[in-house]
mmCIF file of C-alpha atoms in Angstrom:
data_model
loop_
_atom_site.group_PDB
_atom_site.id
_atom_site.type_symbol
_atom_site.label_atom_id
_atom_site.label_comp_id
_atom_site.label_asym_id
_atom_site.label_seq_id
_atom_site.Cartn_x
_atom_site.Cartn_y
_atom_site.Cartn_z
ATOM 1 C CA UNK E 163 99.741 95.167 126.355
ATOM 2 C CA UNK E 164 101.887 97.063 123.925
ATOM 3 C CA UNK E 165 99.217 97.239 121.252
ATOM 4 C CA UNK E 166 97.763 100.462 122.426
ATOM 5 C CA UNK E 167 95.685 102.256 119.872
ATOM 6 C CA UNK E 168 95.782 105.945 119.304
ATOM 7 C CA UNK E 169 92.142 106.469 118.530
ATOM 8 C CA UNK E 170 92.260 110.232 118.585
ATOM 9 C CA UNK E 171 95.192 110.508 116.205
ATOM 10 C CA UNK E 172 93.806 107.880 113.906
ATOM 11 C CA UNK E 173 90.403 109.474 113.913
ATOM 12 C CA UNK E 174 92.036 112.768 113.075
ATOM 13 C CA UNK E 175 93.938 111.156 110.220
ATOM 14 C CA UNK E 176 90.763 109.652 108.862
ATOM 15 C CA UNK E 177 88.949 112.960 109.193
ATOM 16 C CA UNK E 178 91.723 114.710 107.311
ATOM 17 C CA UNK E 179 91.601 112.086 104.585
ATOM 18 C CA UNK E 180 87.864 112.607 104.218
ATOM 19 C CA UNK E 181 88.368 116.344 104.036
ATOM 20 C CA UNK E 182 91.099 115.983 101.428
ATOM 21 C CA UNK E 183 88.877 113.756 99.345
ATOM 22 C CA UNK E 184 86.227 116.441 99.533
ATOM 23 C CA UNK E 185 88.652 118.907 97.993
ATOM 24 C CA UNK E 186 90.307 120.452 101.030
ATOM 25 C CA UNK E 187 93.988 120.654 100.053
ATOM 26 C CA UNK E 188 94.932 121.983 103.477
ATOM 27 C CA UNK E 189 94.008 118.611 104.879
ATOM 28 C CA UNK E 190 96.756 117.033 102.783
ATOM 29 C CA UNK E 191 99.223 119.597 104.081
ATOM 30 C CA UNK E 192 98.222 118.791 107.633
ATOM 31 C CA UNK E 193 98.695 115.099 107.050
ATOM 32 C CA UNK E 194 102.140 115.722 105.595
ATOM 33 C CA UNK E 195 103.086 117.869 108.555
ATOM 34 C CA UNK E 196 101.906 115.219 110.970
ATOM 35 C CA UNK E 197 103.836 112.341 109.460
ATOM 36 C CA UNK E 198 106.627 113.546 107.165
ATOM 37 C CA UNK E 199 109.296 113.776 109.840
ATOM 38 C CA UNK E 200 108.524 110.320 111.165
ATOM 39 C CA UNK E 201 108.678 108.884 107.654
ATOM 40 C CA UNK E 202 111.974 110.675 107.060
ATOM 41 C CA UNK E 203 113.364 109.286 110.295
ATOM 42 C CA UNK E 204 112.274 105.826 109.328
ATOM 43 C CA UNK E 205 113.779 105.878 105.833
ATOM 44 C CA UNK E 206 116.966 107.335 107.294
ATOM 45 C CA UNK E 207 117.125 104.397 109.667
ATOM 46 C CA UNK E 208 116.806 102.118 106.659
ATOM 47 C CA UNK E 209 119.900 103.680 105.139
ATOM 48 C CA UNK E 210 118.423 106.049 102.587
ATOM 49 C CA UNK E 211 121.334 108.063 101.299
ATOM 50 C CA UNK E 212 120.895 111.696 100.410
ATOM 51 C CA UNK E 213 117.460 111.224 98.898
ATOM 52 C CA UNK E 214 115.400 111.247 102.055
ATOM 53 C CA UNK E 215 113.318 114.240 101.063
ATOM 54 C CA UNK E 216 112.609 112.799 97.642
ATOM 55 C CA UNK E 217 111.744 109.453 99.124
ATOM 56 C CA UNK E 218 109.391 110.993 101.649
ATOM 57 C CA UNK E 219 107.723 113.001 98.910
ATOM 58 C CA UNK E 220 107.314 109.920 96.734
ATOM 59 C CA UNK E 221 105.857 108.109 99.702
ATOM 60 C CA UNK E 222 103.173 110.719 100.202
ATOM 61 C CA UNK E 223 102.403 111.049 96.511
ATOM 62 C CA UNK E 224 102.049 107.285 96.241
ATOM 63 C CA UNK E 225 99.971 107.108 99.392
ATOM 64 C CA UNK E 226 97.561 109.845 98.367
ATOM 65 C CA UNK E 227 97.245 108.411 94.865
ATOM 66 C CA UNK E 228 96.061 105.132 96.339
ATOM 67 C CA UNK E 229 94.312 106.490 99.390
ATOM 68 C CA UNK E 230 91.203 104.484 98.552
ATOM 69 C CA UNK E 231 93.284 101.413 99.298
ATOM 70 C CA UNK E 232 93.820 102.556 102.864
ATOM 71 C CA UNK E 233 91.139 100.879 104.907
ATOM 72 C CA UNK E 234 92.208 102.049 108.329
ATOM 73 C CA UNK E 235 93.165 98.551 109.452
ATOM 74 C CA UNK E 236 96.486 99.983 110.564
ATOM 75 C CA UNK E 237 97.320 103.547 111.436
ATOM 76 C CA UNK E 238 98.050 105.907 108.574
ATOM 77 C CA UNK E 239 101.608 106.285 109.800
ATOM 78 C CA UNK E 240 102.199 102.551 109.743
ATOM 79 C CA UNK E 241 100.780 102.463 106.237
ATOM 80 C CA UNK E 242 103.124 105.267 105.213
ATOM 81 C CA UNK E 243 106.072 103.357 106.683
ATOM 82 C CA UNK E 244 105.093 100.337 104.639
ATOM 83 C CA UNK E 245 104.954 102.382 101.433
ATOM 84 C CA UNK E 246 108.243 104.140 102.201
ATOM 85 C CA UNK E 247 109.937 100.846 102.892
ATOM 86 C CA UNK E 248 108.718 99.357 99.601
ATOM 87 C CA UNK E 249 109.781 102.410 97.675
ATOM 88 C CA UNK E 250 113.235 102.265 99.157
ATOM 89 C CA UNK E 251 113.609 98.560 98.462
ATOM 90 C CA UNK E 252 112.337 99.024 94.887
ATOM 91 C CA UNK E 253 114.792 101.834 94.383
ATOM 92 C CA UNK E 254 117.645 99.717 95.649
ATOM 93 C CA UNK E 255 116.661 96.845 93.395
ATOM 94 C CA UNK E 256 116.504 99.185 90.445
ATOM 95 C CA UNK E 257 119.927 100.607 91.195
ATOM 96 C CA UNK E 258 121.316 97.133 91.731
ATOM 97 C CA UNK E 259 119.987 96.094 88.327
ATOM 98 C CA UNK E 260 121.931 98.943 86.806
ATOM 99 C CA UNK E 261 125.025 97.501 88.414
ATOM 100 C CA UNK E 262 125.621 100.193 90.927
ATOM 101 C CA UNK E 263 126.839 99.251 94.351
ATOM 102 C CA UNK E 264 124.173 99.907 96.909
ATOM 103 C CA UNK E 265 124.720 97.093 99.309
ATOM 104 C CA UNK E 266 123.292 98.039 102.633
ATOM 105 C CA UNK E 267 126.073 97.425 105.051
ATOM 106 C CA UNK E 268 126.338 97.929 108.715
ATOM 107 C CA UNK E 269 126.417 101.642 109.326
ATOM 108 C CA UNK E 270 124.481 102.692 106.258
ATOM 109 C CA UNK E 271 121.456 103.567 108.312
ATOM 110 C CA UNK E 272 123.218 106.249 110.205
ATOM 111 C CA UNK E 273 124.984 107.828 107.260
ATOM 112 C CA UNK E 274 122.060 110.169 106.970
ATOM 113 C CA UNK E 275 123.177 111.647 110.225
ATOM 114 C CA UNK E 276 126.773 111.985 109.085
ATOM 115 C CA UNK E 277 126.195 115.441 107.707
ATOM 116 C CA UNK E 278 125.210 116.445 111.182
ATOM 117 C CA UNK E 279 128.499 115.320 112.659
ATOM 118 C CA UNK E 280 129.747 118.833 112.977
ATOM 119 C CA UNK E 281 126.595 119.820 114.778
ATOM 120 C CA UNK E 282 126.421 116.849 117.068
ATOM 121 C CA UNK E 283 129.366 117.123 119.310
ATOM 122 C CA UNK E 284 127.977 115.252 122.181
ATOM 123 C CA UNK E 285 130.037 112.182 122.872
ATOM 124 C CA UNK E 286 127.098 110.202 124.177
ATOM 125 C CA UNK E 287 125.098 110.852 121.065
ATOM 126 C CA UNK E 288 128.010 109.887 118.871
ATOM 127 C CA UNK E 289 128.477 106.719 120.803
ATOM 128 C CA UNK E 290 124.837 105.797 120.529
ATOM 129 C CA UNK E 291 124.933 106.405 116.797
ATOM 130 C CA UNK E 292 127.856 104.043 116.532
ATOM 131 C CA UNK E 293 125.917 101.528 118.564
ATOM 132 C CA UNK E 294 123.034 101.820 116.119
ATOM 133 C CA UNK E 295 125.442 101.367 113.234
ATOM 134 C CA UNK E 296 126.354 97.956 114.529
ATOM 135 C CA UNK E 297 122.834 96.636 114.371
ATOM 136 C CA UNK E 298 121.719 94.505 111.490
ATOM 137 C CA UNK E 299 119.413 96.298 109.028
ATOM 138 C CA UNK E 300 116.399 94.424 110.346
ATOM 139 C CA UNK E 301 117.268 95.090 113.972
ATOM 140 C CA UNK E 302 117.771 98.744 113.188
ATOM 141 C CA UNK E 303 114.499 98.954 111.341
ATOM 142 C CA UNK E 304 112.538 97.352 114.161
ATOM 143 C CA UNK E 305 114.397 99.222 116.860
ATOM 144 C CA UNK E 306 113.775 102.563 115.160
ATOM 145 C CA UNK E 307 110.065 101.898 114.847
ATOM 146 C CA UNK E 308 109.838 100.788 118.453
ATOM 147 C CA UNK E 309 111.992 103.393 120.145
ATOM 148 C CA UNK E 310 111.841 106.377 117.847
ATOM 149 C CA UNK E 311 108.260 106.038 116.646
ATOM 150 C CA UNK E 312 106.786 104.146 119.560
ATOM 151 C CA UNK E 313 105.007 101.601 117.420
ATOM 152 C CA UNK E 314 103.668 98.437 118.961
ATOM 153 C CA UNK E 315 105.049 95.089 117.859
ATOM 154 C CA UNK E 316 101.866 94.522 115.911
ATOM 155 C CA UNK E 317 102.313 97.781 114.029
ATOM 156 C CA UNK E 318 105.969 97.020 113.400
ATOM 157 C CA UNK E 319 105.052 93.590 112.101
ATOM 158 C CA UNK E 320 102.560 95.205 109.699
ATOM 159 C CA UNK E 321 105.070 97.791 108.537
ATOM 160 C CA UNK E 322 107.998 95.487 107.856
ATOM 161 C CA UNK E 323 106.095 92.354 106.921
ATOM 162 C CA UNK E 324 107.018 90.112 109.801
ATOM 163 C CA UNK E 325 105.394 88.680 112.897
ATOM 164 C CA UNK E 326 104.922 90.266 116.284
ATOM 165 C CA UNK E 327 107.107 87.619 117.855
ATOM 166 C CA UNK E 328 109.923 88.191 115.393
ATOM 167 C CA UNK E 329 109.668 91.948 115.892
ATOM 168 C CA UNK E 330 109.936 91.476 119.645
ATOM 169 C CA UNK E 331 113.011 89.267 119.272
ATOM 170 C CA UNK E 332 114.672 91.785 116.934
ATOM 171 C CA UNK E 333 113.971 94.588 119.376
ATOM 172 C CA UNK E 334 115.439 92.794 122.378
ATOM 173 C CA UNK E 335 118.464 91.586 120.414
ATOM 174 C CA UNK E 336 119.072 95.159 119.278
ATOM 175 C CA UNK E 337 118.705 96.444 122.809
ATOM 176 C CA UNK E 338 121.177 93.889 124.094
ATOM 177 C CA UNK E 339 123.692 94.721 121.346
ATOM 178 C CA UNK E 340 123.449 98.436 122.075
ATOM 179 C CA UNK E 341 123.930 97.870 125.797
ATOM 180 C CA UNK E 342 126.996 95.754 125.162
ATOM 181 C CA UNK E 343 128.469 98.423 122.917
ATOM 182 C CA UNK E 344 127.733 101.198 125.388
ATOM 183 C CA UNK E 345 129.224 99.168 128.250
ATOM 184 C CA UNK E 346 132.492 98.523 126.394
ATOM 185 C CA UNK Y 131 124.413 97.336 132.163
ATOM 186 C CA UNK Y 132 122.400 94.431 133.525
ATOM 187 C CA UNK Y 133 118.963 93.375 132.341
ATOM 188 C CA UNK Y 134 115.986 93.386 134.628
ATOM 189 C CA UNK Y 135 114.535 89.872 134.909
ATOM 190 C CA UNK Y 136 111.048 91.329 134.497
ATOM 191 C CA UNK Y 137 110.736 91.029 130.744
ATOM 192 C CA UNK Y 138 107.147 92.259 130.684
ATOM 193 C CA UNK Y 139 108.112 95.569 132.202
ATOM 194 C CA UNK Y 140 111.120 95.939 129.904
ATOM 195 C CA UNK Y 141 108.823 95.293 126.981
ATOM 196 C CA UNK Y 142 106.715 98.266 128.003
ATOM 197 C CA UNK Y 143 109.515 100.785 128.438
ATOM 198 C CA UNK Y 144 109.264 102.152 124.875
ATOM 199 C CA UNK Y 145 105.522 102.594 125.423
ATOM 200 C CA UNK Y 146 106.234 104.470 128.615
ATOM 201 C CA UNK Y 147 108.687 106.592 126.675
ATOM 202 C CA UNK Y 148 105.985 107.492 124.154
ATOM 203 C CA UNK Y 149 103.269 107.815 126.753
ATOM 204 C CA UNK Y 150 101.236 105.074 125.177
ATOM 205 C CA UNK Y 151 100.278 103.240 128.337
ATOM 206 C CA UNK Y 152 96.843 103.290 129.923
ATOM 207 C CA UNK Y 153 96.878 105.190 133.226
ATOM 208 C CA UNK Y 154 96.800 102.142 135.502
ATOM 209 C CA UNK Y 155 99.562 100.388 133.617
ATOM 210 C CA UNK Y 156 101.616 103.525 133.440
ATOM 211 C CA UNK Y 157 101.524 103.836 137.217
ATOM 212 C CA UNK Y 158 102.592 100.218 137.532
ATOM 213 C CA UNK Y 159 105.515 100.566 135.120
ATOM 214 C CA UNK Y 160 106.646 103.884 136.530
ATOM 215 C CA UNK Y 161 106.571 102.381 140.004
ATOM 216 C CA UNK Y 162 108.750 99.509 138.888
ATOM 217 C CA UNK Y 163 111.209 101.755 137.089
ATOM 218 C CA UNK Y 164 111.526 103.926 140.153
ATOM 219 C CA UNK Y 165 112.585 100.959 142.243
ATOM 220 C CA UNK Y 166 114.649 99.054 139.661
ATOM 221 C CA UNK Y 167 118.142 100.293 138.784
ATOM 222 C CA UNK Y 168 118.362 98.151 135.656
ATOM 223 C CA UNK Y 169 115.061 99.406 134.255
ATOM 224 C CA UNK Y 170 115.877 102.966 135.181
ATOM 225 C CA UNK Y 171 119.177 102.726 133.318
ATOM 226 C CA UNK Y 172 117.493 101.101 130.327
ATOM 227 C CA UNK Y 173 114.779 103.728 130.250
ATOM 228 C CA UNK Y 174 117.398 106.484 130.317
ATOM 229 C CA UNK Y 175 119.239 104.768 127.476
ATOM 230 C CA UNK Y 176 116.033 104.563 125.457
ATOM 231 C CA UNK Y 177 115.420 108.250 125.979
ATOM 232 C CA UNK Y 178 118.920 109.085 124.764
ATOM 233 C CA UNK Y 179 118.530 106.799 121.762
ATOM 234 C CA UNK Y 180 115.258 108.413 120.863
ATOM 235 C CA UNK Y 181 116.947 111.804 120.986
ATOM 236 C CA UNK Y 182 119.737 110.543 118.779
ATOM 237 C CA UNK Y 183 117.368 109.092 116.219
ATOM 238 C CA UNK Y 184 115.297 112.251 116.197
ATOM 239 C CA UNK Y 185 118.085 113.974 114.303
ATOM 240 C CA UNK Y 186 117.062 113.687 110.680
ATOM 241 C CA UNK Y 187 117.495 115.978 107.720
ATOM 242 C CA UNK Y 188 114.707 118.491 107.588
ATOM 243 C CA UNK Y 189 112.005 117.583 105.129
ATOM 244 C CA UNK Y 190 110.269 120.220 103.065
ATOM 245 C CA UNK Y 191 106.666 119.560 104.003
ATOM 246 C CA UNK Y 192 105.415 122.436 101.846
ATOM 247 C CA UNK Y 193 107.018 120.990 98.737
ATOM 248 C CA UNK Y 194 105.753 117.530 99.589
ATOM 249 C CA UNK Y 195 102.215 118.764 100.097
ATOM 250 C CA UNK Y 196 102.405 120.722 96.838
ATOM 251 C CA UNK Y 197 103.442 117.573 94.976
ATOM 252 C CA UNK Y 198 100.302 115.740 96.026
ATOM 253 C CA UNK Y 199 97.788 115.743 93.183
ATOM 254 C CA UNK Y 200 94.110 116.466 93.866
ATOM 255 C CA UNK Y 201 91.987 113.550 94.877
ATOM 256 C CA UNK Y 202 90.560 111.476 92.087
ATOM 257 C CA UNK Y 203 88.411 108.546 92.946
ATOM 258 C CA UNK Y 204 90.207 105.541 91.616
ATOM 259 C CA UNK Y 205 88.217 103.595 89.104
ATOM 260 C CA UNK Y 206 88.185 100.123 90.490
ATOM 261 C CA UNK Y 207 89.936 97.803 88.118
ATOM 262 C CA UNK Y 208 87.912 94.693 88.330
ATOM 263 C CA UNK Y 209 90.377 91.902 87.884
ATOM 264 C CA UNK Y 210 87.532 89.492 88.394
ATOM 265 C CA UNK Y 211 85.817 91.019 85.391
ATOM 266 C CA UNK Y 212 88.933 90.742 83.258
ATOM 267 C CA UNK Y 213 89.442 87.183 84.305
ATOM 268 C CA UNK Y 214 85.844 86.284 83.550
ATOM 269 C CA UNK Y 215 86.110 87.901 80.132
ATOM 270 C CA UNK Y 216 89.331 86.035 79.413
ATOM 271 C CA UNK Y 217 87.783 82.764 80.555
ATOM 272 C CA UNK Y 218 84.725 83.290 78.370
ATOM 273 C CA UNK Y 219 86.928 84.088 75.388
ATOM 274 C CA UNK Y 220 88.983 80.970 75.945
ATOM 275 C CA UNK Y 221 85.904 78.794 76.314
ATOM 276 C CA UNK Y 222 84.350 80.277 73.204
ATOM 277 C CA UNK Y 223 87.516 79.788 71.183
ATOM 278 C CA UNK Y 224 87.973 76.258 72.480
ATOM 279 C CA UNK Y 225 84.356 75.365 71.894
ATOM 280 C CA UNK Y 226 84.492 76.663 68.351
ATOM 281 C CA UNK Y 227 87.611 74.624 67.675
ATOM 282 C CA UNK Y 228 86.022 71.486 69.061
ATOM 283 C CA UNK Y 229 82.879 72.068 67.058
ATOM 284 C CA UNK Y 230 84.875 72.525 63.847
ATOM 285 C CA UNK Y 231 86.927 69.413 64.523
ATOM 286 C CA UNK Y 232 83.843 67.383 65.333
ATOM 287 C CA UNK Y 233 82.148 68.624 62.230
ATOM 288 C CA UNK Y 234 85.111 67.578 60.136
ATOM 289 C CA UNK Y 235 85.140 64.233 61.902
ATOM 290 C CA UNK Y 236 81.486 63.760 61.180
ATOM 291 C CA UNK Y 237 82.038 64.484 57.540
ATOM 292 C CA UNK Y 238 84.824 61.923 57.411
ATOM 293 C CA UNK Y 239 82.712 59.209 58.976
ATOM 294 C CA UNK Y 240 79.879 60.104 56.707
ATOM 295 C CA UNK Y 241 81.995 59.621 53.602
ATOM 296 C CA UNK Y 242 83.459 56.411 54.904
ATOM 297 C CA UNK Y 243 80.128 54.878 55.659
ATOM 298 C CA UNK Y 244 78.629 55.914 52.392
ATOM 299 C CA UNK Y 245 81.461 54.266 50.549
ATOM 300 C CA UNK Y 246 81.396 51.124 52.679
ATOM 301 C CA UNK Y 247 77.739 50.461 52.059
ATOM 302 C CA UNK Y 248 76.813 51.985 48.779
ATOM 303 C CA UNK Y 249 74.230 49.430 47.793
ATOM 304 C CA UNK Y 250 72.132 49.485 50.901
ATOM 305 C CA UNK Y 251 68.903 51.251 50.185
ATOM 306 C CA UNK Y 252 68.365 53.064 53.362
ATOM 307 C CA UNK Y 253 67.065 56.416 54.167
ATOM 308 C CA UNK Y 254 69.965 56.875 56.529
ATOM 309 C CA UNK Y 255 72.965 56.171 54.354
ATOM 310 C CA UNK Y 256 75.400 57.455 56.875
ATOM 311 C CA UNK Y 257 74.285 55.132 59.627
ATOM 312 C CA UNK Y 258 77.086 53.039 60.960
ATOM 313 C CA UNK Y 259 74.590 50.288 61.596
ATOM 314 C CA UNK Y 260 74.142 49.384 58.013
ATOM 315 C CA UNK Y 261 72.928 45.827 57.446
ATOM 316 C CA UNK Y 262 76.349 44.830 56.251
ATOM 317 C CA UNK Y 263 77.872 45.681 59.610
ATOM 318 C CA UNK Y 264 75.146 44.708 62.006
ATOM 319 C CA UNK Y 265 75.031 41.518 63.973
ATOM 320 C CA UNK Y 266 71.760 39.705 63.435
ATOM 321 C CA UNK Y 267 70.585 38.955 66.880
ATOM 322 C CA UNK Y 268 67.002 38.765 65.937
ATOM 323 C CA UNK Y 269 65.419 41.659 67.629
ATOM 324 C CA UNK Y 270 65.959 45.129 68.906
ATOM 325 C CA UNK Y 271 69.138 46.365 67.371
ATOM 326 C CA UNK Y 272 68.816 44.341 64.210
ATOM 327 C CA UNK Y 273 65.418 45.679 63.475
ATOM 328 C CA UNK Y 274 66.648 49.176 63.547
ATOM 329 C CA UNK Y 275 68.942 49.339 60.544
ATOM 330 C CA UNK Y 276 66.564 47.645 58.193
ATOM 331 C CA UNK Y 277 64.003 50.341 58.289
ATOM 332 C CA UNK Y 278 63.814 54.012 58.931
ATOM 333 C CA UNK Y 279 63.422 54.855 62.526
ATOM 334 C CA UNK Y 280 59.923 54.983 63.751
ATOM 335 C CA UNK Y 281 58.645 55.421 67.267
ATOM 336 C CA UNK Y 282 56.113 52.638 66.900
ATOM 337 C CA UNK Y 283 58.730 50.098 65.936
ATOM 338 C CA UNK Y 284 60.087 50.111 69.419
ATOM 339 C CA UNK Y 285 56.745 49.511 70.970
ATOM 340 C CA UNK Y 286 56.592 52.921 72.347
ATOM 341 C CA UNK Y 287 54.234 55.615 71.441
ATOM 342 C CA UNK Y 288 56.031 58.174 73.406
ATOM 343 C CA UNK Y 289 56.385 61.567 71.941
ATOM 344 C CA UNK Y 290 60.105 61.129 71.733
ATOM 345 C CA UNK Y 291 60.926 62.013 68.186
ATOM 346 C CA UNK Y 292 62.904 59.631 66.101
ATOM 347 C CA UNK Y 293 66.072 60.841 64.514
ATOM 348 C CA UNK Y 294 65.481 62.734 61.383
ATOM 349 C CA UNK Y 295 66.255 60.607 58.348
ATOM 350 C CA UNK Y 296 68.382 63.329 56.952
ATOM 351 C CA UNK Y 297 70.088 64.121 60.192
ATOM 352 C CA UNK Y 298 73.822 63.935 60.747
ATOM 353 C CA UNK Y 299 75.172 60.474 61.504
ATOM 354 C CA UNK Y 300 74.603 59.845 65.144
ATOM 355 C CA UNK Y 301 77.982 58.217 65.630
ATOM 356 C CA UNK Y 302 79.764 61.330 64.489
ATOM 357 C CA UNK Y 303 77.794 63.878 66.364
ATOM 358 C CA UNK Y 304 79.480 66.748 68.048
ATOM 359 C CA UNK Y 305 79.988 66.478 71.744
ATOM 360 C CA UNK Y 306 77.417 69.118 72.434
ATOM 361 C CA UNK Y 307 74.739 67.193 70.500
ATOM 362 C CA UNK Y 308 74.875 64.233 72.860
ATOM 363 C CA UNK Y 309 73.100 66.228 75.476
ATOM 364 C CA UNK Y 310 70.272 66.886 73.092
ATOM 365 C CA UNK Y 311 69.480 63.221 72.437
ATOM 366 C CA UNK Y 312 66.442 61.594 73.893
ATOM 367 C CA UNK Y 313 66.695 58.363 75.839
ATOM 368 C CA UNK Y 314 65.584 56.452 72.867
ATOM 369 C CA UNK Y 315 68.154 58.048 70.630
ATOM 370 C CA UNK Y 316 70.839 57.318 73.153
ATOM 371 C CA UNK Y 317 69.718 53.713 73.248
ATOM 372 C CA UNK Y 318 70.021 53.541 69.497
ATOM 373 C CA UNK Y 319 73.423 55.062 69.636
ATOM 374 C CA UNK Y 320 74.578 52.467 72.136
ATOM 375 C CA UNK Y 321 73.214 49.713 69.955
ATOM 376 C CA UNK Y 322 75.062 51.119 67.017
ATOM 377 C CA UNK Y 323 78.291 51.288 68.947
ATOM 378 C CA UNK Y 324 77.846 47.675 69.993
ATOM 379 C CA UNK Y 325 77.406 46.704 66.404
ATOM 380 C CA UNK Y 326 80.903 48.019 65.662
ATOM 381 C CA UNK Y 327 82.410 44.894 67.194
ATOM 382 C CA UNK Y 328 83.024 43.579 63.744
ATOM 383 C CA UNK Y 329 85.431 46.389 63.101
ATOM 384 C CA UNK Y 330 89.100 46.011 63.984
ATOM 385 C CA UNK Y 331 89.258 46.345 67.671
ATOM 386 C CA UNK Y 332 91.660 48.714 69.288
ATOM 387 C CA UNK Y 333 90.559 48.274 72.823
ATOM 388 C CA UNK Y 334 92.879 47.790 75.706
ATOM 389 C CA UNK Y 335 92.241 44.131 75.994
ATOM 390 C CA UNK Y 336 93.464 43.288 72.527
ATOM 391 C CA UNK Y 337 96.376 45.658 72.844
ATOM 392 C CA UNK Y 338 97.431 44.009 76.044
ATOM 393 C CA UNK Y 339 97.802 40.721 74.278
ATOM 394 C CA UNK Y 340 100.789 42.165 72.462
ATOM 395 C CA UNK Y 341 102.586 42.641 75.715
ATOM 396 C CA UNK Y 342 104.094 39.925 77.858
ATOM 397 C CA UNK Y 343 101.875 38.970 80.739
ATOM 398 C CA UNK Y 344 102.732 40.541 84.028
ATOM 399 C CA UNK Y 345 103.421 37.911 86.554
ATOM 400 C CA UNK Y 346 101.779 38.517 89.845
ATOM 401 C CA UNK Y 347 103.771 35.761 91.448
ATOM 402 C CA UNK Y 348 107.123 37.429 91.900
ATOM 403 C CA UNK Y 349 108.450 34.722 94.073
ATOM 404 C CA UNK Y 350 108.736 32.216 91.250
ATOM 405 C CA UNK Y 351 110.837 34.418 89.009
#
């Protein structure tokens, strides 16, 4: 019952794509405005360090360059998440090949928020961020898509290349880990 | 914080958070949350987590939109087409090689046969079934080498053409030429091959005689 479509949003996305293909550049701007923040949030949850804006931009450029490959089988946002995730992984592989240390460790995902430490004074928020830090990268990825973006397990499975069942398990394990940390 | 035993409802809490539930289901889940302390606490936690994760560096949507190039219909790269072209090239190259090799092989056989039977006055000097090599059985195959091929000699007036006297030796024909032979020509070819029994045999049977026999009765060894 969690696979609830968003027909209106998706139809709007498809309409905007059609308009952009017809030469309406404002349609591209609208699409960016609709999805850029969500993509940024997602790549931040994956541990993108300092290059979130660049990564989001690359995601959109890549997506629009291959827009004919988007068949509407998933939502545009899910497709963007998939592209962003691949870009980030490719970038990490490339950096790793150059011998730089980019191991994604526990806590990397939240480092994007670190610059906001001075702004975020709320103890509860800080505690929740620490709880998120303790999740495994996969748990964090799935949990972010489920809680922050509201994706269904099917959409999460499409975005991260796993199964619905595995996505569900990761979500509940993450939830349990966060509860345990908050209760301590 | 305890977990509600109703896993189905807990599964739907993020959907409730994002207002992604159909009206009837939303009423059901909201009703459960209202009466369940564990689900209410979990839902509140999810709401706080969502607020925490919403804090991301601001992205410059204007710059991102400006970086998007105008739409250009992508020319479909037909990998099937490339593969077909590559396959055709490979087949053509391979076929040419085989044809060249077969042609060279034919020439070799031709020379050999001409040398081995120089004195036989035949219109088909390259025939393997020269009288010197044929087995005189008395009919059929033996009649063939002694005279140029003629349809009437085989008791058939069919329109099947006989091999051209000046044609390439049938035994050395290229693989592709086999398909072009008539039934009668194939029959002749088989006869000719049978007549090669007088040549040193290299078949499996004779080769196996060089090896010790394989005992099938293991128990005696």
